[in-house]
Structures are given as structure tokens and as C-alpha cells.
PDB file of C-alpha atoms in Angstrom:
ATOM      1  CA  THR A   1     145.415  13.966  -2.218  1.00  0.00           C
ATOM      2  CA  ALA A   2     144.889  14.585  -5.920  1.00  0.00           C
ATOM      3  CA  LEU A   3     147.665  17.180  -6.056  1.00  0.00           C
ATOM      4  CA  ARG A   4     150.103  14.855  -4.286  1.00  0.00           C
ATOM      5  CA  ASP A   5     151.563  17.775  -2.344  1.00  0.00           C
ATOM      6  CA  THR A   6     154.110  16.154  -0.055  1.00  0.00           C
ATOM      7  CA  ASP A   7     153.321  18.291   2.993  1.00  0.00           C
ATOM      8  CA  ILE A   8     149.569  17.801   2.662  1.00  0.00           C
ATOM      9  CA  VAL A   9     149.886  14.041   2.191  1.00  0.00           C
ATOM     10  CA  ALA A  10     152.315  13.800   5.110  1.00  0.00           C
ATOM     11  CA  GLU A  11     149.783  15.599   7.319  1.00  0.00           C
ATOM     12  CA  ILE A  12     146.991  13.273   6.155  1.00  0.00           C
ATOM     13  CA  VAL A  13     149.148  10.257   6.986  1.00  0.00           C
ATOM     14  CA  LYS A  14     150.162  11.759  10.347  1.00  0.00           C
ATOM     15  CA  ARG A  15     146.484  12.142  11.223  1.00  0.00           C
ATOM     16  CA  LYS A  16     145.825   8.443  10.468  1.00  0.00           C
ATOM     17  CA  GLY A  17     144.335   9.093   7.028  1.00  0.00           C
ATOM     18  CA  ILE A  18     145.655   5.844   5.549  1.00  0.00           C
ATOM     19  CA  GLU A  19     144.132   3.856   8.386  1.00  0.00           C
ATOM     20  CA  ALA A  20     140.808   5.662   7.981  1.00  0.00           C
ATOM     21  CA  MET A  21     140.699   5.123   4.209  1.00  0.00           C
ATOM     22  CA  SER A  22     141.650   1.475   4.630  1.00  0.00           C
ATOM     23  CA  HIS A  23     138.901   0.985   7.202  1.00  0.00           C
ATOM     24  CA  VAL A  24     136.249   2.575   4.998  1.00  0.00           C
ATOM     25  CA  LEU A  25     137.152   0.091   2.248  1.00  0.00           C
ATOM     26  CA  THR A  26     136.109  -2.735   4.593  1.00  0.00           C
ATOM     27  CA  THR A  27     132.594  -1.320   4.833  1.00  0.00           C
ATOM     28  CA  LYS A  28     129.894  -1.468   2.220  1.00  0.00           C
ATOM     29  CA  VAL A  29     130.649   1.534  -0.002  1.00  0.00           C
ATOM     30  CA  ASP A  30     129.446   2.424  -3.465  1.00  0.00           C
ATOM     31  CA  ILE A  31     131.760   2.081  -6.448  1.00  0.00           C
ATOM     32  CA  LYS A  32     132.494   5.801  -6.778  1.00  0.00           C
ATOM     33  CA  THR A  33     133.498   6.040  -3.107  1.00  0.00           C
ATOM     34  CA  ALA A  34     135.699   2.943  -3.363  1.00  0.00           C
ATOM     35  CA  VAL A  35     137.458   4.377  -6.431  1.00  0.00           C
ATOM     36  CA  VAL A  36     138.089   7.714  -4.690  1.00  0.00           C
ATOM     37  CA  ILE A  37     139.464   5.959  -1.599  1.00  0.00           C
ATOM     38  CA  LEU A  38     141.704   3.661  -3.634  1.00  0.00           C
ATOM     39  CA  GLU A  39     143.015   6.661  -5.566  1.00  0.00           C
ATOM     40  CA  GLY A  40     143.679   8.447  -2.272  1.00  0.00           C
ATOM     41  CA  ILE A  41     145.649   5.481  -0.962  1.00  0.00           C
ATOM     42  CA  ARG A  42     147.531   5.241  -4.264  1.00  0.00           C
ATOM     43  CA  ASN A  43     148.413   8.953  -4.084  1.00  0.00           C
ATOM     44  CA  CYS A  44     149.691   8.544  -0.513  1.00  0.00           C
ATOM     45  CA  LEU A  45     151.793   5.578  -1.598  1.00  0.00           C
ATOM     46  CA  GLU A  46     153.231   7.555  -4.506  1.00  0.00           C
ATOM     47  CA  VAL A  47     154.272  10.406  -2.221  1.00  0.00           C
ATOM     48  CA  GLY A  48     155.695   7.869   0.216  1.00  0.00           C
ATOM     49  CA  GLN A  49     157.732   6.281  -2.564  1.00  0.00           C
ATOM     50  CA  GLN A  50     159.131   9.677  -3.555  1.00  0.00           C
ATOM     51  CA  SER A  51     159.758  11.214  -0.151  1.00  0.00           C
ATOM     52  CA  PHE A  52     159.320   8.794   2.753  1.00  0.00           C
ATOM     53  CA  ILE A  53     161.715   5.872   2.342  1.00  0.00           C
ATOM     54  CA  ASN A  54     163.121   4.564   5.632  1.00  0.00           C
ATOM     55  CA  GLU A  55     166.665   3.357   6.336  1.00  0.00           C
ATOM     56  CA  GLN A  56     165.761  -0.158   5.159  1.00  0.00           C
ATOM     57  CA  GLY A  57     164.622   1.233   1.804  1.00  0.00           C
ATOM     58  CA  ASP A  58     160.920   0.673   2.510  1.00  0.00           C
ATOM     59  CA  ASN A  59     158.117   3.081   1.671  1.00  0.00           C
ATOM     60  CA  GLU A  60     156.924   4.136   5.128  1.00  0.00           C
ATOM     61  CA  PHE A  61     153.393   4.735   3.867  1.00  0.00           C
ATOM     62  CA  ALA A  62     153.233   1.252   2.335  1.00  0.00           C
ATOM     63  CA  LEU A  63     154.196  -0.165   5.722  1.00  0.00           C
ATOM     64  CA  ILE A  64     151.265   1.696   7.282  1.00  0.00           C
ATOM     65  CA  VAL A  65     148.909   0.255   4.658  1.00  0.00           C
ATOM     66  CA  GLU A  66     150.171  -3.240   5.501  1.00  0.00           C
ATOM     67  CA  GLN A  67     150.046  -2.752   9.280  1.00  0.00           C
ATOM     68  CA  CYS A  68     146.457  -1.493   9.339  1.00  0.00           C
ATOM     69  CA  GLY A  69     145.140  -4.300   7.126  1.00  0.00           C
ATOM     70  CA  GLY A  70     144.707  -2.100   4.079  1.00  0.00           C
ATOM     71  CA  LEU A  71     146.815  -4.349   1.876  1.00  0.00           C
ATOM     72  CA  ASP A  72     144.593  -7.330   2.667  1.00  0.00           C
ATOM     73  CA  THR A  73     141.535  -5.303   1.696  1.00  0.00           C
ATOM     74  CA  ILE A  74     143.161  -4.060  -1.513  1.00  0.00           C
ATOM     75  CA  GLU A  75     144.137  -7.637  -2.385  1.00  0.00           C
ATOM     76  CA  GLN A  76     140.496  -8.666  -1.960  1.00  0.00           C
ATOM     77  CA  MET A  77     139.469  -5.846  -4.282  1.00  0.00           C
ATOM     78  CA  GLN A  78     141.343  -7.605  -7.087  1.00  0.00           C
ATOM     79  CA  GLU A  79     138.281  -9.871  -7.114  1.00  0.00           C
ATOM     80  CA  HIS A  80     135.844  -6.955  -7.451  1.00  0.00           C
ATOM     81  CA  GLU A  81     133.323  -7.080 -10.290  1.00  0.00           C
ATOM     82  CA  ASN A  82     133.956  -3.431 -11.196  1.00  0.00           C
ATOM     83  CA  GLN A  83     136.803  -3.168 -13.716  1.00  0.00           C
ATOM     84  CA  GLN A  84     138.033   0.223 -12.479  1.00  0.00           C
ATOM     85  CA  ILE A  85     138.288  -0.955  -8.868  1.00  0.00           C
ATOM     86  CA  TYR A  86     140.044  -4.127 -10.015  1.00  0.00           C
ATOM     87  CA  GLU A  87     142.550  -2.153 -12.125  1.00  0.00           C
ATOM     88  CA  ILE A  88     143.396   0.325  -9.373  1.00  0.00           C
ATOM     89  CA  ALA A  89     143.842  -2.482  -6.833  1.00  0.00           C
ATOM     90  CA  VAL A  90     146.171  -4.388  -9.166  1.00  0.00           C
ATOM     91  CA  GLU A  91     148.152  -1.237  -9.973  1.00  0.00           C
ATOM     92  CA  ILE A  92     148.596  -0.424  -6.273  1.00  0.00           C
ATOM     93  CA  ILE A  93     149.813  -3.916  -5.445  1.00  0.00           C
ATOM     94  CA  GLU A  94     152.151  -4.168  -8.433  1.00  0.00           C
ATOM     95  CA  SER A  95     153.586  -0.671  -7.939  1.00  0.00           C
ATOM     96  CA  TYR A  96     154.023  -0.449  -4.190  1.00  0.00           C
ATOM     97  CA  PHE A  97     154.143  -3.974  -2.774  1.00  0.00           C
ATOM     98  CA  GLN A  98     156.293  -6.980  -3.566  1.00  0.00           C
ATOM     99  CA  VAL A  99     154.383  -9.438  -5.691  1.00  0.00           C
ATOM    100  CA  GLU A 100     155.290 -13.041  -4.999  1.00  0.00           C
ATOM    101  CA  GLU A 101     155.904 -15.049  -8.139  1.00  0.00           C
ATOM    102  CA  VAL A 102     154.233 -18.456  -8.228  1.00  0.00           C
ATOM    103  CA  ASP A 103     156.221 -21.276  -9.815  1.00  0.00           C
ATOM    104  CA  LEU A 104     153.562 -22.895 -11.980  1.00  0.00           C
ATOM    105  CA  ASP A 105     155.798 -25.425 -13.722  1.00  0.00           C
ATOM    106  CA  GLY A 106     157.324 -26.776 -10.509  1.00  0.00           C
ATOM    107  CA  ASP A 107     160.891 -25.929 -11.510  1.00  0.00           C
ATOM    108  CA  ALA A 108     162.531 -25.342  -8.149  1.00  0.00           C
ATOM    109  CA  ASP A 109     165.708 -24.017  -9.791  1.00  0.00           C
ATOM    110  CA  ASP A 110     163.846 -20.859 -10.801  1.00  0.00           C
ATOM    111  CA  MET A 111     162.642 -20.138  -7.276  1.00  0.00           C
ATOM    112  CA  LEU A 112     164.356 -17.476  -5.217  1.00  0.00           C
ATOM    113  CA  LEU A 113     164.720 -18.235  -1.523  1.00  0.00           C
ATOM    114  CA  GLN A 114     164.572 -15.339   0.914  1.00  0.00           C
ATOM    115  CA  PHE A 115     165.509 -15.588   4.574  1.00  0.00           C
TER     116      PHE A 115
END
């Protein structure tokens, strides 16, 4: 997915590539493999953001990552001891998923309620 060719990425996603990459991240993989997989997921998400937005305005590929448990795994990787894995995980979450703001000072007026 390094070239981010829309047709190639779409075919990878169609053939359950996001699910497969997300699953591999749950297994014991070496750092290099984890980095390559995270970059592959990030590239899919980038193509999704550019070309695969549904009627609700959501990145269809991000929805797949969420539905297959990939987001949970990527969130856990924010705790990884390897700096590169940590940075890619944070970048993926901040770029392609809504980050919930935590109100640390307890000021309820600053909180946004969503229904």
C-alpha cells in the first residue's frame, strides 16, 4: 500500500486486508513487522479519507478498522515501548478517529454533549 493507489487499496480492503492486518497486530510480531502493518493500515485509512467517504461523512475504511477490533489494538499500541510504533499509533488515532477530550479541570461548561 506504499503507493496509495486507490484501486489497489480498494482491492486490498475488499479482500479483507484491513481485517487481516488488524488481526496480525494482535499476535506476537517483531517491531519491524508491526511498523509495516501499522503503515499499511494508515495508508488504507488515507485512501479511505480521500476516496471512500459514505453518505454520513465517515471514512468507510476507518469503520472497518473499528468493526474488526483494529482500533482497540492500535489504541493499545500507544503504550508500546518502541517509539516508532507509539508515534504511528498516535498519528493514526489522531488523524482518522475522533479523539475524546477529557475535562481535567472539571469545568462542565466546556464539555460538549453528543446524543
